[in-house]
Amino acid sequence: ALRLAQSAGDLPAVADAWRYLEAESTDAGVFATWRWNQAVSRHQARDADLLVMLAEQASRPVALLPLARRSFLGMDTLVFLGSGLRDYSIADYQDALLSDRDADESLDVLVERGSAALPLQLLGVQAGWSVAILALCRWVQRRGERKLVIQGG
C-alpha cells in the first residue's frame, strides 16, 4: 500500500513509520531523519507542495520517499524535501529511506503504483521529448548552416 502526506498537517500521520524506518535502515543520515524533514517541511511549505510517499507491506513500513512538488519554468517537478534551500543544498545527501530487511521489495512497492499502462505512458512521454529535442536540434543546425552560407562561409 502507498500512503501520501501532501501537507504539513498530514506529516504527523507518517511520523511513527518514519522513525521505524530510521531505526531499520543502517545508512540513514541526518538528512533522512524525521526531525530534520519535519523542520525543513515547515520552511519549504511556502515554496513547494509537500509529497511524502510511504510504502507499506503487510501494514509494516518498507520505504519512504520525502519529496516536494515545485513549479519550475511552468512545469511541476519533484525534488527531494529540503532541496533548494538558500544556505546549502542537501540534494546530494537526501535519499529514499528503505528498510534494510525489505530492501529488495521496498522499491517494488513504490514503483508498482498506477496501472499496468503507466510504464508505457512514461516511455511514450520520453520518446516524445526525444523527438522534440532532435527536431529542435535539426532546426538550429539548419539555421546555423543557412546563416553561414549567407555570410559567405
PDB file of C-alpha atoms in Angstrom:
ATOM      1  CA  ALA A   1       0.000   0.000   0.000  1.00  0.00           C
ATOM      2  CA  LEU A   2       1.103   3.550  -0.627  1.00  0.00           C
ATOM      3  CA  ARG A   3       0.232   6.430   1.705  1.00  0.00           C
ATOM      4  CA  LEU A   4       0.814  10.070   0.812  1.00  0.00           C
ATOM      5  CA  ALA A   5       1.419  13.046   3.069  1.00  0.00           C
ATOM      6  CA  GLN A   6       0.665  16.130   0.986  1.00  0.00           C
ATOM      7  CA  SER A   7       0.670  18.875   3.597  1.00  0.00           C
ATOM      8  CA  ALA A   8       2.352  19.737   6.872  1.00  0.00           C
ATOM      9  CA  GLY A   9      -0.854  18.643   8.595  1.00  0.00           C
ATOM     10  CA  ASP A  10      -0.542  15.150   7.061  1.00  0.00           C
ATOM     11  CA  LEU A  11       3.077  14.729   8.131  1.00  0.00           C
ATOM     12  CA  PRO A  12       2.459  13.598  11.751  1.00  0.00           C
ATOM     13  CA  ALA A  13       0.458  10.647  10.376  1.00  0.00           C
ATOM     14  CA  VAL A  14       3.676   9.161   8.958  1.00  0.00           C
ATOM     15  CA  ALA A  15       5.934  10.096  11.908  1.00  0.00           C
ATOM     16  CA  ASP A  16       5.891   6.664  13.579  1.00  0.00           C
ATOM     17  CA  ALA A  17       6.575   4.882  10.288  1.00  0.00           C
ATOM     18  CA  TRP A  18       9.378   7.360   9.520  1.00  0.00           C
ATOM     19  CA  ARG A  19      11.038   6.715  12.888  1.00  0.00           C
ATOM     20  CA  TYR A  20      10.638   2.964  12.397  1.00  0.00           C
ATOM     21  CA  LEU A  21      12.437   3.175   9.044  1.00  0.00           C
ATOM     22  CA  GLU A  22      15.181   5.330  10.580  1.00  0.00           C
ATOM     23  CA  ALA A  23      15.829   2.567  13.109  1.00  0.00           C
ATOM     24  CA  GLU A  24      15.655  -0.173  10.442  1.00  0.00           C
ATOM     25  CA  SER A  25      17.989   1.499   7.958  1.00  0.00           C
ATOM     26  CA  THR A  26      21.735   1.270   8.521  1.00  0.00           C
ATOM     27  CA  ASP A  27      22.569   4.113   6.141  1.00  0.00           C
ATOM     28  CA  ALA A  28      20.039   6.744   7.228  1.00  0.00           C
ATOM     29  CA  GLY A  29      21.934  10.006   7.713  1.00  0.00           C
ATOM     30  CA  VAL A  30      20.823  13.158   9.467  1.00  0.00           C
ATOM     31  CA  PHE A  31      19.052  14.417   6.344  1.00  0.00           C
ATOM     32  CA  ALA A  32      16.779  11.365   6.290  1.00  0.00           C
ATOM     33  CA  THR A  33      15.567  11.743   9.871  1.00  0.00           C
ATOM     34  CA  TRP A  34      12.025  12.626  10.854  1.00  0.00           C
ATOM     35  CA  ARG A  35      13.179  15.557  12.933  1.00  0.00           C
ATOM     36  CA  TRP A  36      15.187  17.154  10.117  1.00  0.00           C
ATOM     37  CA  ASN A  37      12.490  16.722   7.476  1.00  0.00           C
ATOM     38  CA  GLN A  38       9.734  17.985   9.764  1.00  0.00           C
ATOM     39  CA  ALA A  39      11.687  21.210  10.289  1.00  0.00           C
ATOM     40  CA  VAL A  40      12.509  21.526   6.590  1.00  0.00           C
ATOM     41  CA  SER A  41       8.871  20.974   5.599  1.00  0.00           C
ATOM     42  CA  ARG A  42       7.809  23.994   7.670  1.00  0.00           C
ATOM     43  CA  HIS A  43      10.329  26.222   5.890  1.00  0.00           C
ATOM     44  CA  GLN A  44       9.757  24.831   2.425  1.00  0.00           C
ATOM     45  CA  ALA A  45       5.950  24.987   2.640  1.00  0.00           C
ATOM     46  CA  ARG A  46       5.824  28.453   1.083  1.00  0.00           C
ATOM     47  CA  ASP A  47       7.913  27.448  -1.966  1.00  0.00           C
ATOM     48  CA  ALA A  48       6.767  23.907  -2.677  1.00  0.00           C
ATOM     49  CA  ASP A  49       3.976  21.414  -2.013  1.00  0.00           C
ATOM     50  CA  LEU A  50       4.856  18.510   0.244  1.00  0.00           C
ATOM     51  CA  LEU A  51       4.651  14.994  -1.216  1.00  0.00           C
ATOM     52  CA  VAL A  52       5.952  12.290   1.111  1.00  0.00           C
ATOM     53  CA  MET A  53       5.347   8.724  -0.127  1.00  0.00           C
ATOM     54  CA  LEU A  54       5.243   5.911   2.415  1.00  0.00           C
ATOM     55  CA  ALA A  55       5.197   2.345   1.094  1.00  0.00           C
ATOM     56  CA  GLU A  56       3.859  -0.334   3.408  1.00  0.00           C
ATOM     57  CA  GLN A  57       3.696  -4.064   3.033  1.00  0.00           C
ATOM     58  CA  ALA A  58       1.504  -6.094   5.381  1.00  0.00           C
ATOM     59  CA  SER A  59       0.960  -2.907   7.460  1.00  0.00           C
ATOM     60  CA  ARG A  60       4.718  -2.544   8.002  1.00  0.00           C
ATOM     61  CA  PRO A  61       6.647   0.429   6.546  1.00  0.00           C
ATOM     62  CA  VAL A  62       9.225  -0.624   3.956  1.00  0.00           C
ATOM     63  CA  ALA A  63      10.148   2.620   2.171  1.00  0.00           C
ATOM     64  CA  LEU A  64       9.702   6.359   2.449  1.00  0.00           C
ATOM     65  CA  LEU A  65      10.401   8.953  -0.221  1.00  0.00           C
ATOM     66  CA  PRO A  66      10.459  12.571   1.093  1.00  0.00           C
ATOM     67  CA  LEU A  67       9.619  14.773  -1.901  1.00  0.00           C
ATOM     68  CA  ALA A  68       8.282  18.230  -2.613  1.00  0.00           C
ATOM     69  CA  ARG A  69       6.453  19.370  -5.740  1.00  0.00           C
ATOM     70  CA  ARG A  70       7.806  22.654  -7.083  1.00  0.00           C
ATOM     71  CA  SER A  71       6.972  24.681 -10.173  1.00  0.00           C
ATOM     72  CA  PHE A  72       9.932  25.227 -12.493  1.00  0.00           C
ATOM     73  CA  LEU A  73       9.543  27.024 -15.835  1.00  0.00           C
ATOM     74  CA  GLY A  74       5.810  26.485 -15.651  1.00  0.00           C
ATOM     75  CA  MET A  75       6.111  22.727 -15.098  1.00  0.00           C
ATOM     76  CA  ASP A  76       5.633  20.747 -11.901  1.00  0.00           C
ATOM     77  CA  THR A  77       8.813  18.968 -10.813  1.00  0.00           C
ATOM     78  CA  LEU A  78       9.563  16.644  -7.914  1.00  0.00           C
ATOM     79  CA  VAL A  79      12.604  17.370  -5.766  1.00  0.00           C
ATOM     80  CA  PHE A  80      13.821  15.898  -2.518  1.00  0.00           C
ATOM     81  CA  LEU A  81      12.446  17.664   0.516  1.00  0.00           C
ATOM     82  CA  GLY A  82      14.928  20.345   1.512  1.00  0.00           C
ATOM     83  CA  SER A  83      16.393  20.817  -1.965  1.00  0.00           C
ATOM     84  CA  GLY A  84      16.884  24.406  -2.965  1.00  0.00           C
ATOM     85  CA  LEU A  85      17.251  25.894   0.496  1.00  0.00           C
ATOM     86  CA  ARG A  86      19.224  29.111   0.235  1.00  0.00           C
ATOM     87  CA  ASP A  87      22.150  28.371   2.572  1.00  0.00           C
ATOM     88  CA  TYR A  88      23.020  24.871   1.414  1.00  0.00           C
ATOM     89  CA  SER A  89      21.766  22.108  -0.791  1.00  0.00           C
ATOM     90  CA  ILE A  90      21.026  18.677   0.615  1.00  0.00           C
ATOM     91  CA  ALA A  91      20.053  17.119  -2.703  1.00  0.00           C
ATOM     92  CA  ASP A  92      23.335  15.194  -2.706  1.00  0.00           C
ATOM     93  CA  TYR A  93      22.629  13.804   0.753  1.00  0.00           C
ATOM     94  CA  GLN A  94      18.880  13.143   0.702  1.00  0.00           C
ATOM     95  CA  ASP A  95      17.633   9.773  -0.436  1.00  0.00           C
ATOM     96  CA  ALA A  96      14.766   7.364  -0.059  1.00  0.00           C
ATOM     97  CA  LEU A  97      14.587   5.765   3.372  1.00  0.00           C
ATOM     98  CA  LEU A  98      14.466   1.980   2.976  1.00  0.00           C
ATOM     99  CA  SER A  99      14.132  -0.799   5.484  1.00  0.00           C
ATOM    100  CA  ASP A 100      17.271  -2.960   5.298  1.00  0.00           C
ATOM    101  CA  ARG A 101      15.151  -6.027   5.965  1.00  0.00           C
ATOM    102  CA  ASP A 102      12.999  -5.387   2.882  1.00  0.00           C
ATOM    103  CA  ALA A 103      15.468  -3.537   0.655  1.00  0.00           C
ATOM    104  CA  ASP A 104      14.775  -5.669  -2.423  1.00  0.00           C
ATOM    105  CA  GLU A 105      11.000  -5.374  -2.152  1.00  0.00           C
ATOM    106  CA  SER A 106      10.581  -1.805  -0.919  1.00  0.00           C
ATOM    107  CA  LEU A 107      11.308  -0.115  -4.240  1.00  0.00           C
ATOM    108  CA  ASP A 108       8.972  -2.544  -5.989  1.00  0.00           C
ATOM    109  CA  VAL A 109       6.135  -1.330  -3.770  1.00  0.00           C
ATOM    110  CA  LEU A 110       6.900   2.298  -4.676  1.00  0.00           C
ATOM    111  CA  VAL A 111       7.160   1.586  -8.401  1.00  0.00           C
ATOM    112  CA  GLU A 112       4.012  -0.531  -8.694  1.00  0.00           C
ATOM    113  CA  ARG A 113       1.703   2.420  -8.133  1.00  0.00           C
ATOM    114  CA  GLY A 114      -0.663   3.068 -11.011  1.00  0.00           C
ATOM    115  CA  SER A 115      -1.991   0.982 -13.845  1.00  0.00           C
ATOM    116  CA  ALA A 116      -0.134  -1.523 -15.985  1.00  0.00           C
ATOM    117  CA  ALA A 117      -0.154   1.043 -18.804  1.00  0.00           C
ATOM    118  CA  LEU A 118       1.800   3.596 -16.738  1.00  0.00           C
ATOM    119  CA  PRO A 119       5.281   2.373 -17.801  1.00  0.00           C
ATOM    120  CA  LEU A 120       4.206   2.558 -21.452  1.00  0.00           C
ATOM    121  CA  GLN A 121       2.868   6.059 -20.934  1.00  0.00           C
ATOM    122  CA  LEU A 122       6.153   7.123 -19.339  1.00  0.00           C
ATOM    123  CA  LEU A 123       8.110   5.647 -22.252  1.00  0.00           C
ATOM    124  CA  GLY A 124       5.805   7.480 -24.655  1.00  0.00           C
ATOM    125  CA  VAL A 125       6.481  10.794 -22.915  1.00  0.00           C
ATOM    126  CA  GLN A 126      10.234  10.146 -23.037  1.00  0.00           C
ATOM    127  CA  ALA A 127      10.040   9.239 -26.733  1.00  0.00           C
ATOM    128  CA  GLY A 128       8.018  12.404 -27.412  1.00  0.00           C
ATOM    129  CA  TRP A 129      10.606  14.569 -25.669  1.00  0.00           C
ATOM    130  CA  SER A 130      13.405  12.850 -27.593  1.00  0.00           C
ATOM    131  CA  VAL A 131      11.714  13.546 -30.922  1.00  0.00           C
ATOM    132  CA  ALA A 132      11.018  17.172 -29.942  1.00  0.00           C
ATOM    133  CA  ILE A 133      14.629  17.789 -28.875  1.00  0.00           C
ATOM    134  CA  LEU A 134      16.024  16.160 -32.010  1.00  0.00           C
ATOM    135  CA  ALA A 135      13.705  18.293 -34.166  1.00  0.00           C
ATOM    136  CA  LEU A 136      14.830  21.416 -32.315  1.00  0.00           C
ATOM    137  CA  CYS A 137      18.498  20.466 -32.811  1.00  0.00           C
ATOM    138  CA  ARG A 138      17.915  19.918 -36.515  1.00  0.00           C
ATOM    139  CA  TRP A 139      16.181  23.285 -36.827  1.00  0.00           C
ATOM    140  CA  VAL A 140      19.024  25.092 -35.005  1.00  0.00           C
ATOM    141  CA  GLN A 141      21.638  23.357 -37.175  1.00  0.00           C
ATOM    142  CA  ARG A 142      19.831  24.296 -40.417  1.00  0.00           C
ATOM    143  CA  ARG A 143      19.547  27.913 -39.293  1.00  0.00           C
ATOM    144  CA  GLY A 144      23.244  27.971 -38.481  1.00  0.00           C
ATOM    145  CA  GLU A 145      24.162  26.461 -41.850  1.00  0.00           C
ATOM    146  CA  ARG A 146      21.933  28.941 -43.687  1.00  0.00           C
ATOM    147  CA  LYS A 147      23.482  31.871 -41.817  1.00  0.00           C
ATOM    148  CA  LEU A 148      26.953  30.572 -42.601  1.00  0.00           C
ATOM    149  CA  VAL A 149      26.129  30.277 -46.325  1.00  0.00           C
ATOM    150  CA  ILE A 150      24.592  33.755 -46.432  1.00  0.00           C
ATOM    151  CA  GLN A 151      27.710  35.252 -44.857  1.00  0.00           C
ATOM    152  CA  GLY A 152      29.864  33.504 -47.431  1.00  0.00           C
ATOM    153  CA  GLY A 153      31.481  30.952 -45.140  1.00  0.00           C
TER     154      GLY A 153
END
